[in-house]
Amino acid sequence: AQSVTQLDSHVSVSEGTPVLLRCNYSSSYSPSLFWYVQHPNKGLQLLLKYTSAATLVKGINGFEAEFKKSETSFHLTKPSAHMSDAAEYFCVVSDQLTSNTGKLIFGQGTTLQVKP
Amino acid sequence: DADVTQTPRNRITKTGKRIMLECSQTKGHDRMYWYRQDPGLGLRLIYYSFDVKDINKGEISDGYSVSRQAQAKFSLSLESAIPNQTALYFCATSTASNYGYTFGSGTRLTVV
């Protein structure tokens, strides 16, 4: 079965410093992986997705993630945090290849706090 | 207008009441999903539908039912609401390739 584990439930950074949100996945196949962001009282917005093309994926708002098969990781990074980045972030894997349900399997979420 | 619209945005209901959450989409996607979000648990799948005649249970379907009235409409019902169904509910749509997920803004449901 496919799964994702977000290694930190809460990350705090200062504005202007780098952001690293860690995600490990478990999959029997080459997975489709996503990062979603949820701002307070808002819906879910897709930041980026990996679908077996380039291993370094660039997303919106300066975020990027690198797919590392050897480490089964898909960490999210940003060189310089902005106050507006404060939100909850979800690492997600799709089970498309194993069951074709199209179901997304969510990690538990990481809350990013950005301090002035 | 939003691509995926959920109504109501917020709802407080009493234990034992029947409640329906509605979702409509203008994406033209065939696949529609209902998820619930609880703090620290991420989102979990309740039901999903590939077309009007295809309804499937997700991992936490007990206590819920759904109706796919049209390609664009997918409703979630709680026949007899209980307090542990208090959560944030999301509707989502996707293409068959599963690379085009779109989420609604969510319905915050409180059962007292």
PDB file of C-alpha atoms in Angstrom:
ATOM      1  CA  ALA A   1       0.000   0.000   0.000  1.00  0.00           C
ATOM      2  CA  GLN A   2       1.098   3.504  -0.692  1.00  0.00           C
ATOM      3  CA  SER A   3       1.627   5.999   2.103  1.00  0.00           C
ATOM      4  CA  VAL A   4       3.312   9.278   2.912  1.00  0.00           C
ATOM      5  CA  THR A   5       4.915  10.468   6.121  1.00  0.00           C
ATOM      6  CA  GLN A   6       5.549  14.097   6.853  1.00  0.00           C
ATOM      7  CA  LEU A   7       8.422  14.124   9.274  1.00  0.00           C
ATOM      8  CA  ASP A   8       7.571  17.384  11.051  1.00  0.00           C
ATOM      9  CA  SER A   9       4.160  18.416  12.297  1.00  0.00           C
ATOM     10  CA  HIS A  10       5.335  21.983  12.870  1.00  0.00           C
ATOM     11  CA  VAL A  11       8.171  24.026  11.329  1.00  0.00           C
ATOM     12  CA  SER A  12       9.080  27.565  12.363  1.00  0.00           C
ATOM     13  CA  VAL A  13      11.387  29.815  10.310  1.00  0.00           C
ATOM     14  CA  SER A  14      12.254  33.480  10.209  1.00  0.00           C
ATOM     15  CA  GLU A  15      11.205  35.590   7.268  1.00  0.00           C
ATOM     16  CA  GLY A  16      13.894  35.546   4.584  1.00  0.00           C
ATOM     17  CA  THR A  17      15.411  32.204   5.665  1.00  0.00           C
ATOM     18  CA  PRO A  18      15.102  28.904   3.776  1.00  0.00           C
ATOM     19  CA  VAL A  19      12.166  26.569   4.175  1.00  0.00           C
ATOM     20  CA  LEU A  20      12.462  22.774   4.263  1.00  0.00           C
ATOM     21  CA  LEU A  21       9.383  20.585   4.732  1.00  0.00           C
ATOM     22  CA  ARG A  22      10.193  16.889   4.733  1.00  0.00           C
ATOM     23  CA  CYS A  23       8.175  14.074   3.204  1.00  0.00           C
ATOM     24  CA  ASN A  24       8.921  10.386   2.772  1.00  0.00           C
ATOM     25  CA  TYR A  25       6.758   8.085   0.728  1.00  0.00           C
ATOM     26  CA  SER A  26       6.183   4.379   0.399  1.00  0.00           C
ATOM     27  CA  SER A  27       5.193   2.973  -2.964  1.00  0.00           C
ATOM     28  CA  SER A  28       5.625  -0.218  -4.938  1.00  0.00           C
ATOM     29  CA  TYR A  29       5.545   1.710  -8.178  1.00  0.00           C
ATOM     30  CA  SER A  30       6.924   4.974  -9.452  1.00  0.00           C
ATOM     31  CA  PRO A  31       4.522   7.286  -7.708  1.00  0.00           C
ATOM     32  CA  SER A  32       2.773  10.509  -8.567  1.00  0.00           C
ATOM     33  CA  LEU A  33       3.517  12.955  -5.772  1.00  0.00           C
ATOM     34  CA  PHE A  34       2.046  16.326  -4.919  1.00  0.00           C
ATOM     35  CA  TRP A  35       2.397  19.149  -2.442  1.00  0.00           C
ATOM     36  CA  TYR A  36      -0.720  21.091  -1.478  1.00  0.00           C
ATOM     37  CA  VAL A  37      -0.987  24.196   0.669  1.00  0.00           C
ATOM     38  CA  GLN A  38      -3.913  25.234   2.844  1.00  0.00           C
ATOM     39  CA  HIS A  39      -4.034  28.765   4.179  1.00  0.00           C
ATOM     40  CA  PRO A  40      -6.186  29.431   7.253  1.00  0.00           C
ATOM     41  CA  ASN A  41      -9.888  29.057   6.488  1.00  0.00           C
ATOM     42  CA  LYS A  42      -9.132  28.364   2.853  1.00  0.00           C
ATOM     43  CA  GLY A  43      -9.301  25.387   0.530  1.00  0.00           C
ATOM     44  CA  LEU A  44      -6.420  23.365  -0.848  1.00  0.00           C
ATOM     45  CA  GLN A  45      -4.138  24.758  -3.502  1.00  0.00           C
ATOM     46  CA  LEU A  46      -1.745  22.679  -5.587  1.00  0.00           C
ATOM     47  CA  LEU A  47       1.859  23.855  -5.191  1.00  0.00           C
ATOM     48  CA  LEU A  48       3.535  21.343  -7.467  1.00  0.00           C
ATOM     49  CA  LYS A  49       3.394  17.780  -8.744  1.00  0.00           C
ATOM     50  CA  TYR A  50       5.821  15.064  -9.776  1.00  0.00           C
ATOM     51  CA  THR A  51       4.651  12.662 -12.471  1.00  0.00           C
ATOM     52  CA  SER A  52       7.843  10.811 -13.493  1.00  0.00           C
ATOM     53  CA  ALA A  53       9.299  13.565 -15.626  1.00  0.00           C
ATOM     54  CA  ALA A  54      12.109  15.750 -14.237  1.00  0.00           C
ATOM     55  CA  THR A  55      13.064  14.882 -10.662  1.00  0.00           C
ATOM     56  CA  LEU A  56      13.351  18.541  -9.661  1.00  0.00           C
ATOM     57  CA  VAL A  57       9.891  20.039  -9.803  1.00  0.00           C
ATOM     58  CA  LYS A  58       9.243  23.760  -9.671  1.00  0.00           C
ATOM     59  CA  GLY A  59       5.952  25.024  -8.372  1.00  0.00           C
ATOM     60  CA  ILE A  60       4.186  28.253  -7.631  1.00  0.00           C
ATOM     61  CA  ASN A  61       5.372  31.002  -5.275  1.00  0.00           C
ATOM     62  CA  GLY A  62       9.027  29.954  -5.484  1.00  0.00           C
ATOM     63  CA  PHE A  63       8.584  26.468  -4.054  1.00  0.00           C
ATOM     64  CA  GLU A  64      10.276  23.413  -5.468  1.00  0.00           C
ATOM     65  CA  ALA A  65      10.637  19.749  -4.566  1.00  0.00           C
ATOM     66  CA  GLU A  66      13.085  17.041  -5.525  1.00  0.00           C
ATOM     67  CA  PHE A  67      12.054  13.446  -6.076  1.00  0.00           C
ATOM     68  CA  LYS A  68      14.748  11.116  -4.717  1.00  0.00           C
ATOM     69  CA  LYS A  69      13.915   7.505  -5.397  1.00  0.00           C
ATOM     70  CA  SER A  70      16.909   6.140  -3.484  1.00  0.00           C
ATOM     71  CA  GLU A  71      15.788   7.980  -0.362  1.00  0.00           C
ATOM     72  CA  THR A  72      12.025   7.660  -1.052  1.00  0.00           C
ATOM     73  CA  SER A  73      11.754  11.364  -0.320  1.00  0.00           C
ATOM     74  CA  PHE A  74       9.990  14.351  -1.827  1.00  0.00           C
ATOM     75  CA  HIS A  75      11.018  17.302   0.323  1.00  0.00           C
ATOM     76  CA  LEU A  76       9.598  20.769  -0.305  1.00  0.00           C
ATOM     77  CA  THR A  77      11.952  23.759  -0.258  1.00  0.00           C
ATOM     78  CA  LYS A  78      11.944  27.497  -0.765  1.00  0.00           C
ATOM     79  CA  PRO A  79      15.055  29.687  -0.633  1.00  0.00           C
ATOM     80  CA  SER A  80      13.483  32.577   1.267  1.00  0.00           C
ATOM     81  CA  ALA A  81      10.324  32.452   3.364  1.00  0.00           C
ATOM     82  CA  HIS A  82       7.681  35.162   3.194  1.00  0.00           C
ATOM     83  CA  MET A  83       5.106  35.929   5.836  1.00  0.00           C
ATOM     84  CA  SER A  84       2.431  34.872   3.357  1.00  0.00           C
ATOM     85  CA  ASP A  85       3.879  31.339   3.306  1.00  0.00           C
ATOM     86  CA  ALA A  86       2.494  30.639   6.776  1.00  0.00           C
ATOM     87  CA  ALA A  87       0.030  27.812   6.205  1.00  0.00           C
ATOM     88  CA  GLU A  88      -0.425  24.061   6.441  1.00  0.00           C
ATOM     89  CA  TYR A  89       1.304  21.940   3.837  1.00  0.00           C
ATOM     90  CA  PHE A  90       0.344  18.441   2.743  1.00  0.00           C
ATOM     91  CA  CYS A  91       2.473  15.885   0.945  1.00  0.00           C
ATOM     92  CA  VAL A  92       0.264  13.615  -1.132  1.00  0.00           C
ATOM     93  CA  VAL A  93       0.684  10.456  -3.194  1.00  0.00           C
ATOM     94  CA  SER A  94      -1.729   9.148  -5.794  1.00  0.00           C
ATOM     95  CA  ASP A  95      -2.636   5.496  -6.000  1.00  0.00           C
ATOM     96  CA  GLN A  96      -3.385   5.760  -9.691  1.00  0.00           C
ATOM     97  CA  LEU A  97      -0.965   3.036 -10.720  1.00  0.00           C
ATOM     98  CA  THR A  98      -1.982   0.487  -8.122  1.00  0.00           C
ATOM     99  CA  SER A  99      -5.734   0.685  -8.105  1.00  0.00           C
ATOM    100  CA  ASN A 100      -6.832   3.319 -10.622  1.00  0.00           C
ATOM    101  CA  THR A 101      -9.207   4.849  -8.106  1.00  0.00           C
ATOM    102  CA  GLY A 102      -7.516   8.182  -8.445  1.00  0.00           C
ATOM    103  CA  LYS A 103      -7.482   8.381  -4.685  1.00  0.00           C
ATOM    104  CA  LEU A 104      -5.072  10.830  -3.108  1.00  0.00           C
ATOM    105  CA  ILE A 105      -3.355   9.660   0.064  1.00  0.00           C
ATOM    106  CA  PHE A 106      -2.516  12.580   2.324  1.00  0.00           C
ATOM    107  CA  GLY A 107       0.227  13.006   4.852  1.00  0.00           C
ATOM    108  CA  GLN A 108      -0.672  14.341   8.266  1.00  0.00           C
ATOM    109  CA  GLY A 109       0.301  17.882   7.371  1.00  0.00           C
ATOM    110  CA  THR A 110       3.065  20.301   8.419  1.00  0.00           C
ATOM    111  CA  THR A 111       2.210  23.691   9.847  1.00  0.00           C
ATOM    112  CA  LEU A 112       4.681  26.332   8.706  1.00  0.00           C
ATOM    113  CA  GLN A 113       5.095  29.342  10.952  1.00  0.00           C
ATOM    114  CA  VAL A 114       7.007  32.356   9.605  1.00  0.00           C
ATOM    115  CA  LYS A 115       8.326  34.804  12.165  1.00  0.00           C
ATOM    116  CA  PRO A 116       9.070  38.449  11.337  1.00  0.00           C
TER     117      PRO A 116
ATOM    118  CA  ASP B   1     -17.193  31.697 -10.159  1.00  0.00           C
ATOM    119  CA  ALA B   2     -15.265  28.888  -8.513  1.00  0.00           C
ATOM    120  CA  ASP B   3     -14.613  25.730 -10.519  1.00  0.00           C
ATOM    121  CA  VAL B   4     -15.775  23.546  -7.614  1.00  0.00           C
ATOM    122  CA  THR B   5     -18.466  25.010  -5.377  1.00  0.00           C
ATOM    123  CA  GLN B   6     -19.464  23.598  -2.027  1.00  0.00           C
ATOM    124  CA  THR B   7     -22.559  24.574  -0.065  1.00  0.00           C
ATOM    125  CA  PRO B   8     -23.008  25.430   2.711  1.00  0.00           C
ATOM    126  CA  ARG B   9     -19.649  26.893   3.782  1.00  0.00           C
ATOM    127  CA  ASN B  10     -20.450  26.437   7.439  1.00  0.00           C
ATOM    128  CA  ARG B  11     -23.138  24.458   9.223  1.00  0.00           C
ATOM    129  CA  ILE B  12     -24.012  23.678  12.800  1.00  0.00           C
ATOM    130  CA  THR B  13     -26.450  20.846  13.335  1.00  0.00           C
ATOM    131  CA  LYS B  14     -27.761  18.754  16.198  1.00  0.00           C
ATOM    132  CA  THR B  15     -27.034  15.115  16.905  1.00  0.00           C
ATOM    133  CA  GLY B  16     -29.454  12.836  15.056  1.00  0.00           C
ATOM    134  CA  LYS B  17     -30.346  15.316  12.342  1.00  0.00           C
ATOM    135  CA  ARG B  18     -30.016  14.539   8.647  1.00  0.00           C
ATOM    136  CA  ILE B  19     -27.797  16.900   6.707  1.00  0.00           C
ATOM    137  CA  MET B  20     -26.706  17.160   3.091  1.00  0.00           C
ATOM    138  CA  LEU B  21     -23.553  18.807   1.790  1.00  0.00           C
ATOM    139  CA  GLU B  22     -23.591  19.737  -1.855  1.00  0.00           C
ATOM    140  CA  CYS B  23     -20.871  20.006  -4.459  1.00  0.00           C
ATOM    141  CA  SER B  24     -21.080  21.246  -8.015  1.00  0.00           C
ATOM    142  CA  GLN B  25     -18.351  21.698 -10.602  1.00  0.00           C
ATOM    143  CA  THR B  26     -17.800  23.467 -13.898  1.00  0.00           C
ATOM    144  CA  LYS B  27     -14.538  21.661 -14.725  1.00  0.00           C
ATOM    145  CA  GLY B  28     -16.200  18.999 -16.853  1.00  0.00           C
ATOM    146  CA  HIS B  29     -14.364  16.315 -14.873  1.00  0.00           C
ATOM    147  CA  ASP B  30     -15.848  12.838 -14.649  1.00  0.00           C
ATOM    148  CA  ARG B  31     -14.348  11.920 -11.273  1.00  0.00           C
ATOM    149  CA  MET B  32     -15.613  13.428  -8.039  1.00  0.00           C
ATOM    150  CA  TYR B  33     -14.564  12.772  -4.455  1.00  0.00           C
ATOM    151  CA  TRP B  34     -15.568  13.594  -0.888  1.00  0.00           C
ATOM    152  CA  TYR B  35     -12.853  13.902   1.773  1.00  0.00           C
ATOM    153  CA  ARG B  36     -12.951  14.887   5.411  1.00  0.00           C
ATOM    154  CA  GLN B  37     -10.166  16.707   7.207  1.00  0.00           C
ATOM    155  CA  ASP B  38      -9.421  16.297  10.895  1.00  0.00           C
ATOM    156  CA  PRO B  39      -6.511  17.976  12.696  1.00  0.00           C
ATOM    157  CA  GLY B  40      -3.362  15.858  12.582  1.00  0.00           C
ATOM    158  CA  LEU B  41      -4.910  13.297  10.241  1.00  0.00           C
ATOM    159  CA  GLY B  42      -4.723  15.004   6.875  1.00  0.00           C
ATOM    160  CA  LEU B  43      -7.595  14.286   4.505  1.00  0.00           C
ATOM    161  CA  ARG B  44      -9.337  10.923   4.326  1.00  0.00           C
ATOM    162  CA  LEU B  45     -11.518   9.653   1.502  1.00  0.00           C
ATOM    163  CA  ILE B  46     -15.213   9.089   2.220  1.00  0.00           C
ATOM    164  CA  TYR B  47     -16.699   8.285  -1.212  1.00  0.00           C
ATOM    165  CA  TYR B  48     -15.742   8.674  -4.839  1.00  0.00           C
ATOM    166  CA  SER B  49     -17.537   8.485  -8.167  1.00  0.00           C
ATOM    167  CA  PHE B  50     -16.223   7.963 -11.685  1.00  0.00           C
ATOM    168  CA  ASP B  51     -19.533   8.820 -13.350  1.00  0.00           C
ATOM    169  CA  VAL B  52     -23.234   9.077 -12.579  1.00  0.00           C
ATOM    170  CA  LYS B  53     -23.677   5.304 -12.334  1.00  0.00           C
ATOM    171  CA  ASP B  54     -20.434   4.536 -10.539  1.00  0.00           C
ATOM    172  CA  ILE B  55     -20.251   5.159  -6.773  1.00  0.00           C
ATOM    173  CA  ASN B  56     -17.564   3.690  -4.542  1.00  0.00           C
ATOM    174  CA  LYS B  57     -16.817   3.675  -0.841  1.00  0.00           C
ATOM    175  CA  GLY B  58     -13.638   5.182   0.455  1.00  0.00           C
ATOM    176  CA  GLU B  59     -11.798   4.385   3.653  1.00  0.00           C
ATOM    177  CA  ILE B  60     -14.276   6.015   6.068  1.00  0.00           C
ATOM    178  CA  SER B  61     -17.727   5.659   4.485  1.00  0.00           C
ATOM    179  CA  ASP B  62     -19.633   4.433   7.564  1.00  0.00           C
ATOM    180  CA  GLY B  63     -22.326   6.920   8.557  1.00  0.00           C
ATOM    181  CA  TYR B  64     -22.277   8.649   5.170  1.00  0.00           C
ATOM    182  CA  SER B  65     -24.070   8.259   1.856  1.00  0.00           C
ATOM    183  CA  VAL B  66     -23.700  10.024  -1.482  1.00  0.00           C
ATOM    184  CA  SER B  67     -25.673  10.826  -4.586  1.00  0.00           C
ATOM    185  CA  ARG B  68     -24.301  11.691  -8.027  1.00  0.00           C
ATOM    186  CA  GLN B  69     -27.248  13.562  -9.490  1.00  0.00           C
ATOM    187  CA  ALA B  70     -25.416  14.588 -12.660  1.00  0.00           C
ATOM    188  CA  GLN B  71     -21.889  14.698 -13.964  1.00  0.00           C
ATOM    189  CA  ALA B  72     -21.500  18.076 -12.304  1.00  0.00           C
ATOM    190  CA  LYS B  73     -23.162  17.374  -8.941  1.00  0.00           C
ATOM    191  CA  PHE B  74     -22.106  15.105  -6.086  1.00  0.00           C
ATOM    192  CA  SER B  75     -23.839  15.327  -2.701  1.00  0.00           C
ATOM    193  CA  LEU B  76     -22.784  13.896   0.656  1.00  0.00           C
ATOM    194  CA  SER B  77     -25.395  13.032   3.275  1.00  0.00           C
ATOM    195  CA  LEU B  78     -25.165  12.300   6.952  1.00  0.00           C
ATOM    196  CA  GLU B  79     -28.356  10.369   7.722  1.00  0.00           C
ATOM    197  CA  SER B  80     -28.085  10.800  11.473  1.00  0.00           C
ATOM    198  CA  ALA B  81     -25.301  13.170  12.422  1.00  0.00           C
ATOM    199  CA  ILE B  82     -23.088  12.428  15.421  1.00  0.00           C
ATOM    200  CA  PRO B  83     -20.522  14.678  17.143  1.00  0.00           C
ATOM    201  CA  ASN B  84     -17.477  12.790  15.819  1.00  0.00           C
ATOM    202  CA  GLN B  85     -18.550  13.769  12.313  1.00  0.00           C
ATOM    203  CA  THR B  86     -17.577  17.311  13.183  1.00  0.00           C
ATOM    204  CA  ALA B  87     -14.911  18.100  10.585  1.00  0.00           C
ATOM    205  CA  LEU B  88     -13.988  20.081   7.505  1.00  0.00           C
ATOM    206  CA  TYR B  89     -15.351  18.398   4.369  1.00  0.00           C
ATOM    207  CA  PHE B  90     -13.859  18.831   0.921  1.00  0.00           C
ATOM    208  CA  CYS B  91     -15.218  17.958  -2.469  1.00  0.00           C
ATOM    209  CA  ALA B  92     -12.719  17.383  -5.270  1.00  0.00           C
ATOM    210  CA  THR B  93     -12.768  16.587  -8.956  1.00  0.00           C
ATOM    211  CA  SER B  94     -10.189  15.091 -11.267  1.00  0.00           C
ATOM    212  CA  THR B  95      -9.564  13.998 -14.792  1.00  0.00           C
ATOM    213  CA  ALA B  96      -9.211  10.333 -15.633  1.00  0.00           C
ATOM    214  CA  SER B  97      -5.452  10.759 -15.758  1.00  0.00           C
ATOM    215  CA  ASN B  98      -5.582  11.884 -12.121  1.00  0.00           C
ATOM    216  CA  TYR B  99      -3.186  14.729 -12.673  1.00  0.00           C
ATOM    217  CA  GLY B 100      -5.811  17.477 -12.559  1.00  0.00           C
ATOM    218  CA  TYR B 101      -7.284  17.527  -9.073  1.00  0.00           C
ATOM    219  CA  THR B 102      -9.378  20.569  -8.120  1.00  0.00           C
ATOM    220  CA  PHE B 103     -10.695  21.098  -4.587  1.00  0.00           C
ATOM    221  CA  GLY B 104     -13.660  23.081  -3.367  1.00  0.00           C
ATOM    222  CA  SER B 105     -13.302  25.590  -0.548  1.00  0.00           C
ATOM    223  CA  GLY B 106     -14.672  23.178   2.031  1.00  0.00           C
ATOM    224  CA  THR B 107     -17.679  22.906   4.328  1.00  0.00           C
ATOM    225  CA  ARG B 108     -17.081  23.248   8.042  1.00  0.00           C
ATOM    226  CA  LEU B 109     -19.603  21.032   9.816  1.00  0.00           C
ATOM    227  CA  THR B 110     -20.182  21.068  13.548  1.00  0.00           C
ATOM    228  CA  VAL B 111     -22.447  18.485  15.170  1.00  0.00           C
ATOM    229  CA  VAL B 112     -23.544  19.409  18.680  1.00  0.00           C
TER     230      VAL B 112
END
